[in-house]
Amino acid sequence: KGCASMKKILSLTLALLMVLTIPCTASATEATSELIIESFSLDEVIKAPSLAVYDGSTLAFNQFSFDGCTYNAIWSDMIEYTMSEGETGVLEITTCIWTPTTNTLYIGFYNVDTATGYAYPFTGGSASGTYSWPDLPAGQYIVYVRNMSSRTITDGTMRYNVG
């Protein structure tokens, strides 16, 4: 009897351990499924301090800072990417971090030709992963972040690739 009870306890413990060790992604690194489509002028976009990092002759990632990004401000490194009609825009965020972590950021693509932004909202002070925007209109695009919270970003950095 004692041996059967121990086997049950061991089996339950192992099952619980398996469930707890299943990999999962924290919500802070995921965009919500809500696609935001917004209109604004390119004149409203603040040119962020930026750099391109290379691994030999291959681009490793682009990076820009958005320290001091106030409520509703839009920042970008202003690097343009050409997309064809119906193309899926793919943004690989290597890392994006910001403080205060309670702020909500829109991260996405801005069509310079149509003055339209396509973004997902992010919360939690960090974002990473690959995100897609299907069926974008043809045009020149830039990657942007927009602070949707009343508190100013005191430390913000975005590292990314467009694929």
XYZ file of C-alpha atoms in Angstrom:
163
model
C 0.000 0.000 0.000
C 2.755 2.442 0.919
C 4.565 1.739 -2.342
C 1.416 2.395 -4.417
C 0.893 5.743 -2.639
C 4.482 6.754 -3.292
C 4.095 5.876 -6.983
C 0.964 8.055 -7.196
C 2.706 10.967 -5.482
C 5.754 10.576 -7.735
C 3.555 10.379 -10.852
C 1.620 13.522 -9.858
C 4.826 15.354 -9.026
C 6.371 14.455 -12.393
C 3.204 15.458 -14.260
C 3.137 18.818 -12.465
C 6.833 19.337 -13.170
C 6.261 18.653 -16.881
C 3.436 21.201 -17.047
C 5.472 23.834 -15.231
C 8.497 23.404 -17.513
C 6.616 23.758 -20.818
C 8.131 26.795 -22.554
C 5.873 29.805 -22.744
C 6.227 33.396 -23.864
C 5.494 36.131 -21.380
C 2.758 38.534 -22.390
C 5.202 41.408 -22.061
C 6.978 40.166 -25.181
C 3.849 39.708 -27.258
C 1.782 42.136 -29.213
C -1.920 41.982 -28.669
C -3.845 40.746 -31.686
C -5.336 44.205 -32.146
C -3.863 45.825 -35.270
C -3.868 49.611 -35.013
C -4.214 51.605 -38.232
C -3.551 55.315 -37.751
C -2.924 58.384 -39.883
C -0.242 60.959 -39.161
C 2.179 63.154 -41.064
C 5.807 62.244 -41.624
C 6.558 65.701 -40.181
C 5.340 64.399 -36.806
C 7.994 61.650 -36.720
C 11.096 62.427 -34.643
C 14.387 61.222 -36.141
C 15.909 59.013 -33.477
C 19.639 58.533 -32.858
C 20.450 55.323 -34.696
C 23.106 52.935 -35.902
C 23.424 49.882 -38.103
C 25.388 46.962 -36.651
C 27.204 44.628 -39.039
C 28.580 41.114 -38.690
C 31.338 41.299 -41.288
C 29.604 42.626 -44.403
C 26.138 41.425 -43.346
C 23.708 43.679 -41.504
C 23.132 42.171 -38.045
C 20.452 44.656 -36.957
C 19.367 48.293 -36.960
C 19.075 50.098 -33.659
C 17.567 53.371 -32.532
C 17.015 55.064 -29.180
C 13.859 56.836 -28.100
C 14.890 58.265 -24.723
C 12.693 61.286 -23.980
C 9.749 60.044 -26.060
C 6.769 61.957 -24.659
C 3.053 61.100 -24.745
C 1.857 60.449 -28.306
C 5.325 61.122 -29.766
C 6.461 59.028 -32.754
C 10.129 58.066 -33.169
C 11.944 56.276 -36.002
C 15.418 55.840 -37.446
C 13.831 56.901 -40.780
C 15.366 54.019 -42.763
C 13.008 53.352 -45.683
C 11.954 49.920 -46.912
C 10.120 49.343 -50.202
C 7.101 47.033 -50.124
C 5.026 45.820 -53.047
C 1.225 45.739 -53.164
C -0.131 42.953 -50.947
C 3.258 42.177 -49.440
C 3.495 41.003 -45.844
C 5.646 43.307 -43.772
C 7.794 41.298 -41.376
C 9.466 42.958 -38.412
C 11.924 40.913 -36.388
C 12.386 42.694 -33.068
C 15.685 41.513 -31.647
C 14.946 43.509 -28.530
C 12.936 46.545 -27.628
C 13.064 47.823 -24.053
C 11.604 50.895 -22.403
C 11.149 52.544 -19.039
C 8.678 53.132 -17.442
C 7.653 49.548 -18.071
C 3.990 50.443 -17.479
C 3.890 52.483 -20.704
C 2.145 51.152 -23.802
C 4.034 51.447 -27.089
C 2.762 51.093 -30.625
C 5.421 49.401 -32.754
C 4.955 49.031 -36.465
C 5.378 50.158 -40.055
C 4.522 53.618 -41.409
C 3.710 54.025 -45.112
C 5.412 57.280 -46.106
C 3.374 57.486 -49.348
C -0.081 57.127 -47.762
C 0.712 58.664 -44.327
C -0.656 55.538 -42.630
C 0.782 53.630 -39.676
C 0.181 49.932 -39.053
C 1.112 48.941 -35.512
C 0.550 46.559 -32.650
C 0.371 47.746 -29.026
C 2.977 46.387 -26.605
C 3.097 46.617 -22.811
C 5.413 45.480 -20.040
C 8.633 47.294 -20.881
C 10.015 44.823 -23.416
C 9.230 43.251 -26.743
C 10.936 40.682 -28.942
C 9.970 38.241 -31.655
C 8.805 38.273 -35.252
C 5.609 40.116 -36.170
C 3.732 40.276 -39.481
C 1.491 42.805 -41.178
C -0.196 41.026 -44.117
C -1.460 42.688 -47.316
C 0.209 46.071 -46.936
C -0.323 48.654 -49.691
C 2.655 49.353 -51.961
C 4.980 52.101 -50.811
C 7.981 53.236 -48.829
C 7.854 52.239 -45.152
C 9.730 53.119 -41.982
C 9.684 51.300 -38.638
C 8.337 53.413 -35.770
C 7.478 53.429 -32.083
C 4.801 55.613 -30.500
C 4.417 56.259 -26.773
C 0.727 55.905 -25.898
C 1.138 56.602 -22.172
C 1.284 59.908 -20.304
C 4.713 59.252 -18.779
C 7.810 60.117 -20.821
C 10.093 57.239 -21.863
C 13.324 57.725 -19.901
C 15.180 54.802 -21.474
C 14.127 53.269 -24.785
C 16.022 51.193 -27.345
C 14.804 49.248 -30.384
C 16.911 46.634 -32.236
C 15.312 45.126 -35.312
C 15.497 43.698 -38.823
C 12.943 43.915 -41.598
C 12.469 40.650 -43.468
